[in-house]
CSV table of C-alpha atoms in Angstrom, one decimal:
chain,number,residue,atom,x,y,z
A,108,MET,CA,0.0,0.0,0.0
A,109,THR,CA,1.4,3.4,-1.0
A,110,PRO,CA,1.4,6.3,1.6
A,111,GLU,CA,-1.3,8.0,-0.5
A,112,GLN,CA,-3.5,4.9,-0.4
A,113,LEU,CA,-2.9,4.6,3.4
A,114,LYS,CA,-3.8,8.2,4.0
A,115,ALA,CA,-6.9,7.9,1.8
A,116,SER,CA,-8.0,4.7,3.7
A,117,ILE,CA,-7.7,6.5,7.0
A,118,LEU,CA,-9.7,9.5,5.8
A,119,GLN,CA,-12.3,7.2,4.2
A,120,TYR,CA,-12.7,5.3,7.5
A,121,ALA,CA,-13.1,8.7,9.3
A,122,VAL,CA,-15.9,10.0,7.1
A,123,GLU,CA,-17.7,6.6,7.2
A,124,GLY,CA,-17.8,6.7,11.0
A,125,LYS,CA,-15.3,3.8,11.4
A,126,LEU,CA,-12.2,5.5,12.7
A,127,VAL,CA,-13.4,6.2,16.2
A,128,LYS,CA,-16.3,4.7,18.3
A,129,GLN,CA,-19.6,6.4,18.5
A,130,ASN,CA,-20.6,7.6,22.0
A,131,PRO,CA,-24.4,7.3,22.7
A,132,ASN,CA,-24.0,10.2,25.1
A,133,ASP,CA,-22.9,12.6,22.4
A,134,GLU,CA,-25.4,15.3,21.4
A,135,PRO,CA,-26.6,14.1,18.0
A,136,ALA,CA,-25.7,15.9,14.8
A,137,SER,CA,-29.4,16.9,14.4
A,138,GLU,CA,-28.9,19.2,17.4
A,139,LEU,CA,-25.7,20.6,15.9
A,140,LEU,CA,-27.7,21.6,12.8
A,141,LYS,CA,-30.3,23.4,14.9
A,142,LYS,CA,-27.6,25.4,16.6
A,143,ILE,CA,-26.0,26.3,13.3
A,144,LYS,CA,-29.4,27.4,11.9
A,145,ASN,CA,-30.0,29.6,15.0
A,146,GLU,CA,-26.5,31.1,14.8
A,147,LYS,CA,-27.0,31.9,11.1
A,148,ALA,CA,-30.4,33.5,11.8
A,149,LYS,CA,-28.8,35.7,14.5
A,150,LEU,CA,-26.0,36.9,12.2
A,151,VAL,CA,-28.5,37.6,9.4
A,152,LYS,CA,-30.6,39.7,11.8
A,153,GLU,CA,-27.5,41.6,12.8
A,154,GLY,CA,-26.6,42.2,9.2
A,155,LYS,CA,-23.3,40.3,9.4
A,156,ILE,CA,-24.1,37.7,6.8
A,157,ASN,CA,-26.6,37.6,3.9
A,158,LYS,CA,-29.7,35.3,4.1
A,159,GLU,CA,-29.2,32.3,1.9
A,160,ARG,CA,-31.8,30.7,-0.3
A,161,ALA,CA,-33.0,27.5,1.4
A,162,VAL,CA,-31.8,24.2,0.0
A,163,ARG,CA,-34.2,21.3,-0.6
A,164,PRO,CA,-34.3,18.5,2.0
A,165,VAL,CA,-32.3,15.4,1.4
A,166,LYS,CA,-34.3,12.8,-0.6
A,167,GLU,CA,-34.3,9.1,0.3
A,168,GLU,CA,-32.7,8.2,-3.0
A,169,GLU,CA,-29.8,10.5,-2.1
A,170,LYS,CA,-28.9,8.5,1.0
A,171,ASP,CA,-26.5,5.6,0.7
A,172,GLY,CA,-26.9,3.3,3.6
A,173,VAL,CA,-27.2,3.1,7.4
A,174,LEU,CA,-25.8,6.0,9.3
A,175,PRO,CA,-23.7,5.6,12.4
A,176,THR,CA,-25.3,6.4,15.7
A,177,GLY,CA,-25.9,10.1,16.2
A,178,TRP,CA,-25.1,11.0,12.6
A,179,THR,CA,-27.5,12.7,10.1
A,180,TYR,CA,-27.8,13.4,6.4
A,181,THR,CA,-27.7,17.1,5.4
A,182,ARG,CA,-26.6,19.4,2.6
A,183,PHE,CA,-23.4,21.3,2.8
A,184,GLN,CA,-25.1,24.7,3.1
A,185,ASN,CA,-26.8,23.6,6.4
A,186,ILE,CA,-23.5,23.1,8.1
A,187,SER,CA,-21.7,26.3,7.1
A,188,LEU,CA,-22.2,29.9,8.2
A,189,PHE,CA,-21.6,31.0,4.6
A,190,THR,CA,-20.0,29.8,1.4
A,191,THR,CA,-18.7,32.3,-1.1
A,192,ASP,CA,-16.0,33.0,-3.7
A,193,TYR,CA,-14.4,35.8,-5.8
A,194,VAL,CA,-17.2,35.9,-8.4
A,195,ALA,CA,-19.8,36.6,-5.7
A,196,ASN,CA,-18.6,40.2,-5.9
A,197,GLY,CA,-20.0,41.0,-9.4
A,198,SER,CA,-20.0,40.1,-13.1
A,199,PHE,CA,-16.7,39.3,-14.9
A,200,LYS,CA,-16.8,42.7,-16.5
A,201,THR,CA,-17.1,44.6,-13.2
A,202,LEU,CA,-14.5,42.4,-11.6
A,203,ARG,CA,-12.0,43.2,-14.4
A,204,GLU,CA,-12.8,46.9,-14.0
A,205,HIS,CA,-12.4,47.0,-10.2
A,206,THR,CA,-9.7,44.5,-9.5
A,207,HIS,CA,-6.1,45.8,-9.9
A,208,LYS,CA,-3.3,43.3,-9.3
A,209,TYR,CA,0.3,44.0,-8.5
A,210,LYS,CA,3.5,41.8,-8.1
A,211,GLU,CA,5.1,44.3,-5.7
A,212,LYS,CA,3.6,44.6,-2.2
A,213,ASN,CA,0.4,46.6,-1.9
A,214,TYR,CA,-2.5,47.0,0.4
A,215,ALA,CA,-3.9,43.5,0.5
A,216,LEU,CA,-2.8,40.0,-0.4
A,217,PHE,CA,-4.7,38.3,-3.3
A,218,VAL,CA,-4.8,34.7,-2.1
A,219,ARG,CA,-4.4,32.1,-4.9
A,220,THR,CA,-4.4,28.3,-4.7
A,221,MET,CA,-0.7,28.2,-5.6
A,222,ASP,CA,0.0,30.5,-2.7
A,223,LEU,CA,-1.7,28.1,-0.3
A,224,SER,CA,0.1,25.1,-1.8
A,225,ALA,CA,3.5,27.0,-1.4
A,226,ASN,CA,2.7,28.2,2.1
A,227,PHE,CA,3.0,31.9,0.9
A,228,LYS,CA,6.7,31.6,0.4
A,229,SER,CA,7.2,33.5,-2.9
A,230,ASN,CA,5.7,35.1,-6.1
A,231,LEU,CA,2.8,36.6,-4.3
A,232,THR,CA,0.1,38.8,-5.8
A,233,TYR,CA,-1.4,41.9,-4.2
A,234,ILE,CA,-4.4,44.3,-4.7
A,235,ASP,CA,-4.8,47.9,-3.8
A,236,LYS,CA,-7.3,49.2,-1.2
A,237,ASP,CA,-10.0,50.1,-3.7
A,238,SER,CA,-9.9,46.5,-5.1
A,239,TYR,CA,-10.0,45.1,-1.6
A,240,ASP,CA,-13.0,47.2,-0.7
A,241,PHE,CA,-14.8,46.2,-3.9
A,242,LEU,CA,-14.1,42.5,-3.2
A,243,SER,CA,-16.0,42.7,0.1
A,244,LYS,CA,-17.7,39.3,-0.2
A,245,SER,CA,-14.5,37.4,-0.4
A,246,LYS,CA,-12.4,39.0,2.3
A,247,LEU,CA,-10.3,36.6,4.4
A,248,PHE,CA,-9.4,36.9,8.0
A,249,GLY,CA,-7.8,33.6,8.8
A,250,GLY,CA,-9.5,30.3,9.9
A,251,GLU,CA,-11.6,29.8,6.7
A,252,LEU,CA,-11.6,26.6,4.8
A,253,ILE,CA,-10.4,27.2,1.2
A,254,LEU,CA,-11.4,24.6,-1.5
A,255,PRO,CA,-9.9,24.8,-5.0
A,256,ASN,CA,-12.8,24.2,-7.4
A,257,ILE,CA,-11.3,23.5,-10.8
A,258,GLY,CA,-9.1,20.9,-12.5
A,259,GLY,CA,-6.6,18.7,-10.7
A,260,SER,CA,-6.7,20.7,-7.5
A,261,ILE,CA,-10.2,19.4,-6.7
A,262,GLY,CA,-9.9,17.4,-3.5
A,263,LYS,CA,-7.4,19.6,-1.9
A,264,ALA,CA,-8.3,21.7,1.1
A,265,PHE,CA,-6.5,24.5,3.0
A,266,LEU,CA,-7.0,26.2,6.3
A,267,MET,CA,-6.4,29.9,5.8
A,268,PRO,CA,-3.7,31.3,8.1
A,269,ASN,CA,-3.9,34.8,9.6
A,270,LEU,CA,-1.0,36.6,7.8
A,271,ASN,CA,-1.5,39.9,9.8
A,272,MET,CA,-2.5,41.9,6.8
A,273,PRO,CA,-5.7,42.4,4.7
A,274,MET,CA,-6.4,39.4,2.5
A,275,SER,CA,-8.9,38.6,-0.3
A,276,LEU,CA,-9.7,35.4,-2.2
A,277,ALA,CA,-8.6,35.0,-5.8
A,278,PRO,CA,-10.6,33.1,-8.5
A,279,ASN,CA,-10.8,29.3,-8.7
A,280,SER,CA,-11.4,28.7,-5.0
A,281,ILE,CA,-14.4,28.7,-2.7
A,282,MET,CA,-14.3,29.9,0.9
A,283,VAL,CA,-16.3,28.3,3.7
A,284,LYS,CA,-16.8,29.5,7.3
A,285,PHE,CA,-18.2,27.3,10.1
A,286,THR,CA,-19.6,28.1,13.5
A,287,GLU,CA,-17.0,25.7,15.2
A,288,GLN,CA,-13.3,25.8,14.5
A,289,VAL,CA,-13.0,22.0,14.7
A,290,MET,CA,-15.4,21.8,11.7
A,291,ASN,CA,-12.8,23.5,9.6
A,292,LYS,CA,-10.4,20.7,10.2
A,293,TYR,CA,-13.0,17.9,10.0
A,294,PHE,CA,-14.3,19.1,6.7
A,295,SER,CA,-10.9,19.7,5.3
A,296,TYR,CA,-10.2,16.0,5.9
A,297,PHE,CA,-13.7,15.1,4.5
A,298,ILE,CA,-12.9,17.0,1.2
A,299,GLN,CA,-9.6,15.2,0.9
A,300,SER,CA,-11.2,11.7,1.5
A,301,PRO,CA,-12.1,9.5,-1.5
A,302,MET,CA,-15.8,10.1,-0.6
A,303,GLY,CA,-15.5,13.9,-0.5
A,304,LYS,CA,-13.4,14.1,-3.7
A,305,SER,CA,-15.9,11.8,-5.5
A,306,LEU,CA,-18.8,14.0,-4.4
A,307,LEU,CA,-17.1,17.1,-5.8
A,308,LEU,CA,-16.1,15.5,-9.0
A,309,ASN,CA,-19.7,14.4,-9.6
A,310,ASN,CA,-20.6,18.1,-9.8
A,311,LYS,CA,-18.3,18.9,-12.7
A,312,GLY,CA,-21.4,20.1,-14.7
A,313,GLY,CA,-20.8,18.3,-17.9
A,314,THR,CA,-17.6,20.2,-18.9
A,315,ALA,CA,-14.4,18.6,-20.0
A,316,THR,CA,-12.5,20.2,-17.1
A,317,PRO,CA,-13.7,19.1,-13.6
A,318,LYS,CA,-15.2,22.1,-11.8
A,319,PHE,CA,-17.8,22.8,-9.1
A,320,SER,CA,-19.5,26.0,-8.2
A,321,LYS,CA,-20.5,27.3,-4.8
A,322,THR,CA,-24.1,26.5,-5.6
A,323,GLU,CA,-23.2,22.9,-6.3
A,324,LEU,CA,-21.1,22.7,-3.1
A,325,ARG,CA,-24.0,24.1,-1.1
A,326,ASN,CA,-26.3,21.4,-2.4
A,327,MET,CA,-23.8,18.5,-1.8
A,328,VAL,CA,-25.3,15.8,0.4
A,329,LEU,CA,-23.1,14.5,3.2
A,330,LYS,CA,-23.1,12.6,6.4
A,331,LEU,CA,-22.7,14.8,9.5
A,332,PRO,CA,-21.2,13.4,12.7
A,333,PRO,CA,-22.0,14.8,16.2
A,334,LEU,CA,-19.7,17.7,17.1
A,335,GLU,CA,-17.9,15.7,19.8
A,336,GLU,CA,-17.3,12.9,17.5
A,337,GLN,CA,-15.8,15.3,14.9
A,338,LYS,CA,-13.4,16.4,17.6
A,339,ARG,CA,-12.4,12.7,18.3
A,340,ILE,CA,-12.0,12.0,14.6
A,341,VAL,CA,-9.8,15.1,14.1
A,342,ALA,CA,-7.6,14.2,17.1
A,343,LYS,CA,-7.3,10.6,15.8
A,344,ILE,CA,-6.3,11.7,12.3
A,345,GLU,CA,-3.8,14.2,13.7
A,346,LYS,CA,-2.3,11.4,15.7
A,347,LEU,CA,-2.1,9.0,12.7
A,348,MET,CA,-0.8,11.5,10.1
A,349,PRO,CA,2.8,11.7,11.5
A,350,LEU,CA,2.9,7.9,11.4
A,351,VAL,CA,1.8,8.0,7.8
A,352,ASP,CA,4.6,10.5,7.1
A,353,GLU,CA,7.1,8.1,8.8
A,354,TYR,CA,5.7,5.2,6.7
A,355,ALA,CA,6.1,7.4,3.6
A,356,GLU,CA,9.8,8.0,4.3
A,357,SER,CA,10.4,4.2,4.7
A,358,TYR,CA,8.2,3.4,1.7
A,359,ASN,CA,10.0,5.9,-0.6
A,360,ARG,CA,13.4,4.6,0.5
A,361,LEU,CA,12.4,1.1,-0.4
A,362,GLN,CA,10.9,2.2,-3.7
A,363,LYS,CA,14.2,3.9,-4.6
A,364,ILE,CA,16.1,0.7,-3.8
A,365,ASP,CA,13.5,-1.4,-5.7
A,366,ASN,CA,13.6,1.0,-8.7
A,367,GLU,CA,17.4,0.9,-8.8
A,368,PHE,CA,17.7,-2.8,-8.2
A,369,GLU,CA,17.0,-4.0,-11.8
A,370,ASP,CA,19.3,-1.3,-13.4
A,371,LYS,CA,22.1,-2.0,-11.0
A,372,LEU,CA,21.9,-5.7,-11.3
A,373,LYS,CA,21.9,-5.5,-15.1
A,374,GLN,CA,24.9,-3.1,-15.0
A,375,SER,CA,26.7,-5.6,-12.8
A,376,VAL,CA,26.1,-8.3,-15.5
A,377,LEU,CA,27.6,-6.0,-18.1
A,378,GLN,CA,30.5,-5.3,-15.8
A,379,TYR,CA,31.3,-9.0,-15.5
A,380,ALA,CA,30.8,-9.4,-19.3
A,381,MET,CA,33.2,-6.5,-20.1
A,382,GLU,CA,35.8,-7.8,-17.7
A,383,GLY,CA,35.7,-11.2,-19.4
A,384,LYS,CA,34.3,-13.0,-16.3
A,385,LEU,CA,30.9,-13.9,-17.6
A,386,VAL,CA,31.9,-16.8,-19.9
A,387,LYS,CA,35.0,-18.9,-20.0
A,388,GLN,CA,37.8,-18.1,-22.5
A,389,ASP,CA,38.5,-20.7,-25.1
A,390,PRO,CA,42.2,-20.9,-25.9
A,391,SER,CA,41.4,-22.2,-29.4
A,392,ASP,CA,39.5,-18.9,-30.3
A,393,GLU,CA,41.4,-16.6,-32.6
A,394,PRO,CA,42.6,-13.7,-30.3
A,395,ALA,CA,41.2,-10.2,-30.7
A,396,SER,CA,44.6,-8.9,-31.9
A,397,GLU,CA,44.0,-10.9,-35.1
A,398,LEU,CA,40.4,-9.6,-35.3
A,399,ILE,CA,41.8,-6.1,-35.2
A,400,LYS,CA,44.1,-6.8,-38.1
A,401,LYS,CA,41.1,-8.1,-40.2
A,402,ILE,CA,39.2,-4.9,-39.3
A,403,GLU,CA,42.1,-2.8,-40.5
A,404,ASN,CA,42.3,-4.8,-43.8
A,405,GLU,CA,38.6,-4.4,-44.3
A,406,LYS,CA,38.8,-0.7,-43.6
A,407,ALA,CA,41.7,-0.3,-46.1
A,408,LYS,CA,39.8,-2.2,-48.8
A,409,LEU,CA,36.7,0.1,-48.3
A,410,ILE,CA,38.9,3.2,-48.5
A,411,LYS,CA,40.6,1.9,-51.7
A,412,GLU,CA,37.1,1.2,-53.2
A,413,GLY,CA,36.0,4.8,-52.3
A,414,LYS,CA,33.2,3.5,-50.1
A,415,ILE,CA,34.5,5.3,-47.0
A,416,LYS,CA,36.9,8.2,-46.4
A,417,LYS,CA,40.3,7.8,-44.8
A,418,THR,CA,40.1,9.2,-41.2
A,419,LYS,CA,42.7,10.6,-38.9
A,420,LYS,CA,44.5,7.9,-36.9
A,421,LEU,CA,43.1,7.7,-33.3
A,422,SER,CA,45.5,8.2,-30.4
A,423,ALA,CA,46.9,5.2,-28.6
A,424,ILE,CA,45.0,4.0,-25.6
A,425,THR,CA,46.8,4.9,-22.3
A,426,ASP,CA,46.9,2.7,-19.2
A,427,ASP,CA,44.8,5.4,-17.5
A,428,GLU,CA,42.0,4.8,-19.9
A,429,LYS,CA,41.8,1.1,-19.1
A,430,PRO,CA,39.5,0.9,-16.0
A,431,PHE,CA,40.2,-2.8,-15.3
A,432,ASP,CA,42.2,-5.8,-16.5
A,433,ILE,CA,40.9,-8.0,-19.3
A,434,PRO,CA,41.8,-11.5,-20.5
A,435,ASP,CA,45.0,-11.9,-22.5
A,436,SER,CA,43.1,-12.8,-25.7
A,437,TRP,CA,41.1,-9.5,-25.6
A,438,GLU,CA,42.2,-6.0,-26.7
A,439,TRP,CA,41.2,-2.5,-25.7
A,440,VAL,CA,39.9,-0.5,-28.8
A,441,ARG,CA,38.3,2.8,-29.5
A,442,LEU,CA,34.9,2.8,-31.1
A,443,GLY,CA,36.3,4.7,-34.1
A,444,GLU,CA,38.7,1.8,-34.8
A,445,ILE,CA,35.9,-0.8,-35.2
A,446,GLY,CA,33.3,1.2,-37.0
A,447,ILE,CA,32.3,4.3,-38.9
A,448,VAL,CA,31.1,7.1,-36.5
A,449,THR,CA,28.5,9.5,-37.9
A,450,SER,CA,27.0,12.6,-36.3
A,451,GLY,CA,23.5,13.8,-37.0
A,452,GLY,CA,22.4,17.1,-38.4
A,453,THR,CA,19.4,19.3,-39.0
A,454,PRO,CA,18.4,21.1,-42.2
A,455,ARG,CA,19.8,24.6,-42.4
A,456,LYS,CA,16.3,26.0,-42.9
A,457,THR,CA,13.1,24.6,-41.4
A,458,GLU,CA,11.0,24.3,-44.5
A,459,LYS,CA,7.8,22.3,-44.8
A,460,SER,CA,9.0,20.9,-48.1
A,461,TYR,CA,11.7,18.9,-46.4
A,462,TRP,CA,9.1,16.8,-44.6
A,463,ASP,CA,6.6,16.4,-47.5
A,464,ASP,CA,6.3,12.9,-49.1
A,465,ALA,CA,9.2,11.8,-46.9
A,466,ASN,CA,10.4,8.2,-46.6
A,467,ILE,CA,13.8,8.5,-44.8
A,468,PRO,CA,13.5,7.6,-41.1
A,469,TRP,CA,14.5,10.7,-39.0
A,470,ILE,CA,15.6,9.6,-35.5
A,471,THR,CA,15.9,12.0,-32.5
A,472,PRO,CA,16.5,11.4,-28.8
A,473,ALA,CA,12.8,12.1,-28.1
A,474,VAL,CA,11.8,9.3,-30.5
A,475,MET,CA,14.5,7.0,-29.0
A,476,SER,CA,13.1,7.5,-25.5
A,477,LYS,CA,10.0,5.6,-26.5
A,478,ALA,CA,12.0,2.7,-27.9
A,479,GLN,CA,14.2,1.8,-24.9
A,480,ASN,CA,12.5,-1.4,-23.9
A,481,ASN,CA,14.1,-3.1,-26.9
A,482,ILE,CA,17.6,-3.5,-28.3
A,483,ILE,CA,16.3,-3.3,-31.8
A,484,PHE,CA,14.7,0.1,-32.7
A,485,ASP,CA,11.0,-0.6,-33.4
A,486,ASN,CA,9.3,2.7,-32.8
A,487,ASP,CA,6.5,3.0,-35.4
A,488,ASN,CA,6.1,6.8,-34.7
A,489,VAL,CA,9.6,7.7,-36.0
A,490,GLY,CA,9.5,10.9,-38.2
A,491,LYS,CA,10.5,11.0,-41.8
A,492,ILE,CA,12.5,13.4,-43.9
A,493,ASN,CA,12.9,13.5,-47.7
A,494,GLN,CA,16.0,13.5,-49.8
A,495,LYS,CA,15.7,17.3,-50.2
A,496,GLY,CA,15.8,17.8,-46.5
A,497,LEU,CA,18.7,15.4,-46.1
A,498,SER,CA,20.7,17.2,-48.7
A,499,ASN,CA,20.1,20.5,-47.0
A,500,SER,CA,21.5,19.3,-43.7
A,501,SER,CA,24.8,18.0,-42.4
A,502,ALA,CA,23.1,14.7,-41.6
A,503,GLN,CA,24.0,11.6,-43.6
A,504,LEU,CA,22.1,8.4,-44.6
A,505,ILE,CA,23.3,5.7,-42.2
A,506,SER,CA,23.3,2.0,-43.2
A,507,ALA,CA,20.9,-0.5,-41.7
A,508,ASN,CA,22.0,-2.4,-38.6
A,509,SER,CA,24.0,0.5,-37.3
A,510,ILE,CA,23.9,1.5,-33.6
A,511,VAL,CA,22.4,4.9,-32.7
A,512,VAL,CA,23.2,6.6,-29.4
A,513,SER,CA,21.5,9.8,-28.1
A,514,SER,CA,24.4,12.2,-27.4
A,515,ARG,CA,22.6,14.9,-25.6
A,516,ALA,CA,19.3,15.6,-23.7
A,517,PRO,CA,20.1,12.9,-22.5
A,518,ILE,CA,23.2,10.9,-23.2
A,519,GLY,CA,22.7,7.2,-23.3
A,520,TYR,CA,19.6,6.0,-25.2
A,521,ILE,CA,20.9,3.2,-27.4
A,522,ASN,CA,19.3,1.1,-30.2
A,523,ILE,CA,20.3,-1.1,-33.1
A,524,VAL,CA,18.4,0.2,-36.1
A,525,PRO,CA,17.4,-2.5,-38.7
A,526,PHE,CA,16.9,-0.1,-41.5
A,527,ALA,CA,18.7,2.8,-43.2
A,528,TYR,CA,18.1,6.1,-41.4
A,529,THR,CA,19.4,9.5,-40.5
A,530,THR,CA,19.3,11.5,-37.3
A,531,ASN,CA,19.3,15.0,-35.9
A,532,GLN,CA,22.3,16.5,-34.1
A,533,GLY,CA,21.3,15.0,-30.8
A,534,CYS,CA,22.4,11.5,-31.9
A,535,LYS,CA,25.6,9.7,-32.9
A,536,SER,CA,25.8,6.5,-34.8
A,537,ILE,CA,28.4,3.8,-35.3
A,538,SER,CA,28.3,1.3,-38.3
A,539,THR,CA,30.5,-1.6,-37.2
A,540,TYR,CA,32.8,-3.4,-39.6
A,541,ALA,CA,31.8,-6.9,-40.6
A,542,LYS,CA,34.3,-8.6,-38.3
A,543,VAL,CA,32.6,-7.3,-35.2
A,544,ASP,CA,29.2,-8.4,-33.7
A,545,ASN,CA,27.2,-5.1,-33.5
A,546,LYS,CA,25.1,-6.5,-30.6
A,547,TYR,CA,28.2,-7.0,-28.5
A,548,VAL,CA,29.2,-3.4,-29.4
A,549,TYR,CA,25.7,-2.3,-28.3
A,550,TYR,CA,26.2,-3.8,-24.8
A,551,ALA,CA,29.8,-2.4,-24.6
A,552,ILE,CA,28.4,1.1,-25.4
A,553,LYS,CA,25.6,0.7,-22.9
A,554,PHE,CA,28.2,-0.2,-20.2
A,555,SER,CA,30.3,2.9,-21.2
A,556,VAL,CA,27.5,5.5,-20.8
A,557,PRO,CA,28.8,6.6,-17.4
A,558,ASP,CA,32.2,7.2,-18.9
A,559,MET,CA,30.6,9.2,-21.8
A,560,TYR,CA,28.9,11.5,-19.3
A,561,LYS,CA,32.3,12.2,-17.7
A,562,ARG,CA,33.8,13.1,-21.0
A,563,ALA,CA,30.8,15.2,-22.2
A,564,SER,CA,31.0,19.0,-22.4
A,565,GLY,CA,28.4,21.7,-21.9
A,566,THR,CA,26.9,23.7,-19.0
A,567,THR,CA,23.2,24.0,-19.8
A,568,PHE,CA,23.1,20.4,-20.9
A,569,LYS,CA,25.8,17.8,-21.4
A,570,GLU,CA,26.7,16.6,-24.9
A,571,ILE,CA,29.3,14.2,-26.3
A,572,SER,CA,30.7,15.2,-29.7
A,573,GLY,CA,31.3,12.8,-32.6
A,574,THR,CA,35.0,13.0,-31.9
A,575,ARG,CA,34.7,12.2,-28.3
A,576,PHE,CA,32.2,9.4,-29.0
A,577,GLY,CA,34.6,7.8,-31.4
A,578,GLU,CA,37.3,8.0,-28.8
A,579,THR,CA,35.2,5.9,-26.3
A,580,VAL,CA,37.3,2.9,-25.2
A,581,ILE,CA,35.7,-0.6,-25.0
A,582,PRO,CA,37.2,-4.1,-24.4
A,583,LEU,CA,37.1,-6.3,-27.5
A,584,PRO,CA,36.9,-10.1,-27.1
A,585,PRO,CA,37.5,-12.7,-29.9
A,586,LEU,CA,34.5,-12.9,-32.2
A,587,GLU,CA,33.3,-16.3,-31.0
A,588,GLU,CA,33.5,-15.1,-27.4
A,589,GLN,CA,31.5,-12.0,-28.3
A,590,LYS,CA,28.6,-14.3,-29.4
A,591,LEU,CA,28.8,-16.3,-26.2
A,592,ILE,CA,28.7,-13.1,-24.1
A,593,ILE,CA,25.7,-11.8,-26.0
A,594,THR,CA,23.8,-15.1,-25.3
A,595,LYS,CA,24.7,-15.1,-21.6
A,596,VAL,CA,23.9,-11.4,-21.1
A,597,GLU,CA,20.5,-11.7,-22.7
A,598,LYS,CA,19.6,-14.8,-20.7
A,599,LEU,CA,20.6,-13.1,-17.4
A,600,GLN,CA,19.0,-9.8,-18.1
A,601,SER,CA,15.7,-11.6,-19.1
A,602,SER,CA,15.8,-13.4,-15.7
A,603,ILE,CA,16.5,-10.1,-13.9
A,604,GLY,CA,13.5,-8.5,-15.6
A,605,GLU,CA,11.3,-11.4,-14.5
A,606,LEU,CA,12.6,-11.2,-11.0
A,607,SER,CA,11.9,-7.5,-10.8
A,608,LYS,CA,8.3,-8.1,-11.8
């Protein structure tokens, strides 16, 4: 059970009368309603509040079961002294004309939902005295219950603090005042309960965005406990909530460990694989040094045939670049030695014509993020660019079965792409020579992502250049051992995935 579910269960038990025992000696809720009615009549007579239009009695079909002892069904209006909001002060036109807002401090604070959520810490809004006087029906003094009434904030409830300055309520919230201070707390918990939130959401009025009005709130049917039981419920909730917070801390720590477990275990498998500890070496395998010679011969042949360009020789790998020992039959190599590294690009001008009748897959880090559950790139939503767009960019067409790596925002998405494609500048690709298994190189790059981050540049966001990407150092086993490593890694990682589930 999540902390949110635990809190919801406690609040639901509370508003169903199951959190504390009923006391037959408590004055019943029906008597509380009479007292509230008398208090409202007194304040109306004194001119302190306006007389409200009576709400209809609760019908039998609006009741949903047997009530706990001493409880009664009623409508929200009957339990509150008054319920009001910003728009009670006039039409939208007059409100625009008479409400003047300021970001610098002024006469009164204009209280928004975001201010209540942030505990009034920053970015406050103020109104002048004329605006404050005009908004007479939504002045705040502290102690009111504030209910956001639109969108995802429905179900939240705030007790308004006294901030020792004039205050007025902004739009998108409703203010409620009760005769008893404990009712503020009880009904703040009621609104946050699954029952309370469900009642509010049922009043969304047929619009796409959930919203309820003060009229709909006033007509809402609820179960009212005796006042003394409300006090016991509030005391019990306030005793339990710190325990829920402690549970949340422990739960979140365990979730973090659980979420990291699969990734860390898979990375450990790759570590063993890259160190040559995952499968046994076969002394009859042709060593990687011979494999490198074959790669060099293949590269020379392709250069001679004009299929690839001759590139600058990469620097020798230093001992400092070798993070661990590898078997004698292996060799350390740079990515640029075992494949052709290609950087992406974007058309010089953003023209619609570059994307019309397009058939060349256009891979970006955003698209790659949706394809990370598989080694092989299989995202059906990949964009397309046409030959005109490709010709007007620094991007190149990359051969099928190449490896694409996101090189910024973020670094580290990796896929093998089974078709010819091109990319934007946020990606780098490597097309491995025939003498290397590209799936092994995929795992080697995946293992090397933390090293790439270290060697990336940039302040706003990190990026690894094509040159730096090509300089990435990986361990290279004999070709036959590469195949065994791939089989073992995939078997273990599949088992880890099942274990995590």
